[in-house]
Short mmCIF file of C-alpha atoms and ligand atoms in Angstrom, two decimals:
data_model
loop_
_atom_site.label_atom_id
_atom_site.label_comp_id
_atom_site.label_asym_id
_atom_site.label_seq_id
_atom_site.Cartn_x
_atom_site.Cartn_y
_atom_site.Cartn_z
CA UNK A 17 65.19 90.03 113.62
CA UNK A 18 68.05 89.05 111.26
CA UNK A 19 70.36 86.32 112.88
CA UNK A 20 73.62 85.88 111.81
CA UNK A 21 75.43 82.66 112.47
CA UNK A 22 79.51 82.79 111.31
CA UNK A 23 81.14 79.47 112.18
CA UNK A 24 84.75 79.94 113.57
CA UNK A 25 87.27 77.90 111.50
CA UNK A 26 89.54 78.35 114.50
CA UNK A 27 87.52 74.57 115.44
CA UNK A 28 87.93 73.57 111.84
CA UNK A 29 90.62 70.92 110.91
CA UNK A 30 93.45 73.16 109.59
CA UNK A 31 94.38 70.07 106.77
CA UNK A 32 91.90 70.93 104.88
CA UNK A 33 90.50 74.58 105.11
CA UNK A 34 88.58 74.09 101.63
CA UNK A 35 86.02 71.49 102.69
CA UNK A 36 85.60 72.98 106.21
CA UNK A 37 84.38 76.19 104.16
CA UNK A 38 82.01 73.68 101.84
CA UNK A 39 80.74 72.73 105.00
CA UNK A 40 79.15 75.33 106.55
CA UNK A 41 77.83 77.25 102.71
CA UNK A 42 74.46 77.72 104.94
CA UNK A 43 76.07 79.83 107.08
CA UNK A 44 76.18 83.88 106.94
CA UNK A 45 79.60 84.41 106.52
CA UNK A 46 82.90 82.58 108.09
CA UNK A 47 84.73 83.88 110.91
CA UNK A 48 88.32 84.00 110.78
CA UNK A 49 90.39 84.56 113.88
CA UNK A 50 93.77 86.14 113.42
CA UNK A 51 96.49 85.92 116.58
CA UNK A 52 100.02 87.09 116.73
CA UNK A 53 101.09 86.08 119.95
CA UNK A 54 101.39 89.11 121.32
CA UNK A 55 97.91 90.85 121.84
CA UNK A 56 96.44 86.92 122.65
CA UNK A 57 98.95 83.96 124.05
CA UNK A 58 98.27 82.05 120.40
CA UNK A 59 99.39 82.14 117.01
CA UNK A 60 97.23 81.65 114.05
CA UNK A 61 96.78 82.90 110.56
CA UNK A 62 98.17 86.14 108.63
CA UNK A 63 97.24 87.85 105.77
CA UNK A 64 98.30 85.57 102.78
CA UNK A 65 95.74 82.96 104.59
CA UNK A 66 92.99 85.30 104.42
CA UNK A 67 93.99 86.64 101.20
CA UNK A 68 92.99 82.52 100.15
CA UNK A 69 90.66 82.21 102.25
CA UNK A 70 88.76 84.87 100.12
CA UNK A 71 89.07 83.54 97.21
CA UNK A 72 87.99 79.98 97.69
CA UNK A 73 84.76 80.60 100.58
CA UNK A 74 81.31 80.26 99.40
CA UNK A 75 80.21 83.24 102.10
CA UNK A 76 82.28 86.28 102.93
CA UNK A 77 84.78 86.41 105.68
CA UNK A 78 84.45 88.01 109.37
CA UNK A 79 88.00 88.79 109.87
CA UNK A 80 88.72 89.28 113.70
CA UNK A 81 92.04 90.93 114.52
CA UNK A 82 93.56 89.61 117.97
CA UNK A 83 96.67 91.51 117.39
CA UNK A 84 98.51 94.73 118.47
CA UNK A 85 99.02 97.35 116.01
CA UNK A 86 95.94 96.79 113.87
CA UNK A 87 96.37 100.75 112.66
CA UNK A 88 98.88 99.23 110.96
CA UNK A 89 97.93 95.84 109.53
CA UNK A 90 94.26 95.77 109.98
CA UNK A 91 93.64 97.76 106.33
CA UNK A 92 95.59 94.97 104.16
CA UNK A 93 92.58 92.54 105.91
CA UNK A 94 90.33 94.70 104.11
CA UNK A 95 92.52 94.80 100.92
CA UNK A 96 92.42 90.96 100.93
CA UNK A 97 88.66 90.89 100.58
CA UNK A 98 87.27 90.67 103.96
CA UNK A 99 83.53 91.55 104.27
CA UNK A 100 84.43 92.81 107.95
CA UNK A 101 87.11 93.46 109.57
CA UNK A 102 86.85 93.68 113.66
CA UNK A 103 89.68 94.90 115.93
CA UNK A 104 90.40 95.46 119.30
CA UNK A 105 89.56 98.63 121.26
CA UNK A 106 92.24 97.36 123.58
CA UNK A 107 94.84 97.60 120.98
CA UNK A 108 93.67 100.06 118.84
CA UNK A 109 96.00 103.40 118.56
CA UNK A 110 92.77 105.69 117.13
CA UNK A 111 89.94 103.79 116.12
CA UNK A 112 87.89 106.22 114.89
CA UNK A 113 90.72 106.55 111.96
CA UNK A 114 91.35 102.85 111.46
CA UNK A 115 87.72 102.32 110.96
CA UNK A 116 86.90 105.00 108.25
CA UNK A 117 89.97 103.68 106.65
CA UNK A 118 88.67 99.96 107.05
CA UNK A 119 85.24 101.47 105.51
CA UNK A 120 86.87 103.45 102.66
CA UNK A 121 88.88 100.45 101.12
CA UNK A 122 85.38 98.80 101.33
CA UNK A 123 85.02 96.50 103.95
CA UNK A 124 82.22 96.55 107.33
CA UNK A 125 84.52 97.99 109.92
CA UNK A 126 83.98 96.35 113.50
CA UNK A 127 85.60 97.33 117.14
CA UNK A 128 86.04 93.96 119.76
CA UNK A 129 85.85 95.06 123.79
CA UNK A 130 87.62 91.85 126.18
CA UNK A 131 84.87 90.84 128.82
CA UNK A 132 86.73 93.37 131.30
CA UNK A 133 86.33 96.27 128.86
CA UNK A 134 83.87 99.01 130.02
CA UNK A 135 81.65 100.33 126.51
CA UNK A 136 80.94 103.55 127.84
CA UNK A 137 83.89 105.29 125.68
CA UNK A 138 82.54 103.88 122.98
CA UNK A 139 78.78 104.80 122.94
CA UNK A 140 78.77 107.88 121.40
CA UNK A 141 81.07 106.36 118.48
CA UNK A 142 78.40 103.68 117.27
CA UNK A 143 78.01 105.47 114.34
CA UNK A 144 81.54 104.94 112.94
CA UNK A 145 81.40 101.10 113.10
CA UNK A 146 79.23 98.59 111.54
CA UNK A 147 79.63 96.53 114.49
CA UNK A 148 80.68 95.72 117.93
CA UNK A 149 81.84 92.53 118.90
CA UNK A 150 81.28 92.08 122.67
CA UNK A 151 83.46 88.71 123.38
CA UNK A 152 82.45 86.62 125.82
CA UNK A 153 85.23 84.57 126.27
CA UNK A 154 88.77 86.08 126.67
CA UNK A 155 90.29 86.04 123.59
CA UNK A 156 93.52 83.59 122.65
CA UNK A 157 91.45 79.77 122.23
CA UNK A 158 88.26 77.98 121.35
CA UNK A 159 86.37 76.14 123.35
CA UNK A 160 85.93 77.78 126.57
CA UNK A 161 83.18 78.64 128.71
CA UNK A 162 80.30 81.63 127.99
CA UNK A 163 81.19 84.58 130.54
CA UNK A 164 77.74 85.26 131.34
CA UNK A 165 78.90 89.03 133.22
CA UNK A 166 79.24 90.07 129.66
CA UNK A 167 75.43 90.20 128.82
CA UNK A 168 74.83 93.69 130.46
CA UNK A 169 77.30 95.17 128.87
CA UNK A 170 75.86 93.87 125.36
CA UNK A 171 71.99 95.04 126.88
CA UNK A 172 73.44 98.55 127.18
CA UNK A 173 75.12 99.27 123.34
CA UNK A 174 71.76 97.26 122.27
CA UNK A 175 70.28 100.28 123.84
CA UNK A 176 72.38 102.65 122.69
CA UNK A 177 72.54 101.81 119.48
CA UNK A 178 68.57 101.32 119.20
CA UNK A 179 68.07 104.87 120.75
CA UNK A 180 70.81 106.35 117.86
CA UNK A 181 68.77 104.45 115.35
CA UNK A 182 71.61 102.81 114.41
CA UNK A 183 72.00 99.68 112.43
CA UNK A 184 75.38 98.56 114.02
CA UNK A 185 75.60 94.38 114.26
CA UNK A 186 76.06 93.35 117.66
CA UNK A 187 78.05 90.29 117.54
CA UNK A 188 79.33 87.72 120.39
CA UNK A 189 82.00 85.44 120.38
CA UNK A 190 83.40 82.43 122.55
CA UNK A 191 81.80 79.87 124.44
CA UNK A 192 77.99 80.18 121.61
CA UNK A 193 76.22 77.19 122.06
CA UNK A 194 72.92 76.09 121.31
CA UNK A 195 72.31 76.18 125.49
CA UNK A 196 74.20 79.99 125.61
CA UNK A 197 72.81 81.44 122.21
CA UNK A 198 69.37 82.43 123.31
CA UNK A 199 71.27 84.17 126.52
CA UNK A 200 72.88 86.12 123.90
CA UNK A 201 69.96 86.94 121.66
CA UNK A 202 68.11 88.34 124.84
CA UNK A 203 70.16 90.43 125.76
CA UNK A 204 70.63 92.06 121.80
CA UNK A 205 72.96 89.87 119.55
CA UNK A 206 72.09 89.47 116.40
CA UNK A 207 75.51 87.64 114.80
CA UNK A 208 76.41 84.78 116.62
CA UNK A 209 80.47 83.07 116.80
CA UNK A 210 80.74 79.40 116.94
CA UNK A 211 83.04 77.49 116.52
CA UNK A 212 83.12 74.42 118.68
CA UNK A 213 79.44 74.39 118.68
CA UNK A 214 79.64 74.08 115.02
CA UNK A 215 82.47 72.12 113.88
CA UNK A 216 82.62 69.81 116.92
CA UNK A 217 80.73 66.79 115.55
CA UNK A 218 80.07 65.69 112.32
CA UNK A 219 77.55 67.65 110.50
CA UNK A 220 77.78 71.38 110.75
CA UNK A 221 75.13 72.33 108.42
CA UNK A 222 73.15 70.80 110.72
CA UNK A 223 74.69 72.96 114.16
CA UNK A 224 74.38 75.87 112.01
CA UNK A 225 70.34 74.84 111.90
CA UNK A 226 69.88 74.38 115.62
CA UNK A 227 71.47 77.69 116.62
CA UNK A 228 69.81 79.64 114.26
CA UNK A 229 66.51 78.02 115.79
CA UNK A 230 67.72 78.49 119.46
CA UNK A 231 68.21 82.27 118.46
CA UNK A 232 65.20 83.33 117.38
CA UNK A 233 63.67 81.04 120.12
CA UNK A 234 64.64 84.10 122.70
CA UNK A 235 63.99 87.60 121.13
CA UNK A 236 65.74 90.31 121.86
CA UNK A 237 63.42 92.86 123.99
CA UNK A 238 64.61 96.50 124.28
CA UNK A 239 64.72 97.53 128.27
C1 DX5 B 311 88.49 83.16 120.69
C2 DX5 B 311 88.05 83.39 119.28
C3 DX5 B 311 86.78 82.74 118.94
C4 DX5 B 311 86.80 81.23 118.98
C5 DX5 B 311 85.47 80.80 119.52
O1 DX5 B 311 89.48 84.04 121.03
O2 DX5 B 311 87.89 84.78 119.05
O3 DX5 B 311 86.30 83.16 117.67
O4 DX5 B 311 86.99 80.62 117.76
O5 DX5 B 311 85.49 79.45 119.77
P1 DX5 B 311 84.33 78.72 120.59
O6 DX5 B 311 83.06 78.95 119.86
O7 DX5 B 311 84.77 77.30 120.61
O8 DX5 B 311 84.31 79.35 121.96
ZN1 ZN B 312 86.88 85.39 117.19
#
């Protein structure tokens, strides 16, 4: 199994963005939480950020789009460069038409459920996304606690999206730890959010290591 681990720079120290991007090179690519204050209770970065952000990262950027309206503003995320872009089912207008734009300006195209979102809508549109981000958190801040009541949700799109031979990334995000990862990877993630976990002490590179270990340490097996 491939495993994917994309550091959050939402943990990163905001005074210098550069070096916190030097620092975790061994990573797959860098997750990049956008918030407008109005779809999450935070404010964070908009698109001139990313747009930098883009040009200065040694691995691509996971853009994920905590913010209403992303029919709207999630295609300029994929104009900027993003490798993916992920947005909200919650807040999503028709995603089926944001994501084959998303896909058509060239970026992966990715849909986000909340913990208390129910997939089944969803299954029988696998094939439009590149991934699914299944949070386990709810989304707004860093550092708070894995919602384990997320996992069967993420066992049943593993299913479905092994029985529609699909190669859709199943991705989790919010409270990933060395301890939670392997909860994660057992029940079918394959791209793993940190961010605490990673930047939270003084060498990432190393973090990066130990989750990537922890991962593979609990494979995935299909029902
Ligand atoms: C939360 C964000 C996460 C956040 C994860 O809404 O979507 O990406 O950075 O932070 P940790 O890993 O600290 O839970
Ligand atoms: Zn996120």
């Amino acid at each position: 199994m491939t495993t994917r681990i994309n550091p959050s720079i939402l943990a990163a120290d905001f005074a210098n963005l550069e070096r916190e991007l030097g620092r975790i090179s061994t990573a797959d690519l860098v997750h990049v939480d956008i918030m407008d204050n109005h779809f999450v209770p935070n404010l964070t970065f908009g698109l001139p950020m990313v747009q930098r952000l883009a040009q200065v990262s040694p691995i691509p950027l996971d853009v994920h789009l905590m913010i209403d309206d992303p029919d709207r503003w999630g295609p300029g995320y994929a104009e900027a460069g993003a490798h993916s872009v992920t947005f909200h089912a919650e807040a999503a207008g028709e995603p089926v038409a944001l994501a084959r734009r998303l896909r058509h300006i060239g970026a992966r195209a990715g849909i986000a459920l909340k913990p208390g979102t129910d997939a089944t809508p969803y299954l029988d549109l696998l094939p439009e996304f590149d991934q699914v981000l299944v949070m386990t958190v709810e989304p707004g801040f860093g550092g708070q606690s894995f919602i384990p009541e997320t996992m069967s949700k993420l066992a049943r799109i593993a299913d479905a999206v092994q029985d529609a031979g699909l190669d859709v990334w199943l991705q989790v995000d919010g409270g990933i730890t060395a301890d939670t990862i392997g909860i994660a990877a057992e029940a079918g993630a394959n791209t793993f959010v940190a961010g605490s976990a990673v930047y939270n002490g003084d060498d990432p590179a190393q973090r990066i290591a130990e989750l990537r270990d922890a991962a593979a340490a609990h494979p995935h097996s299909h029902r």
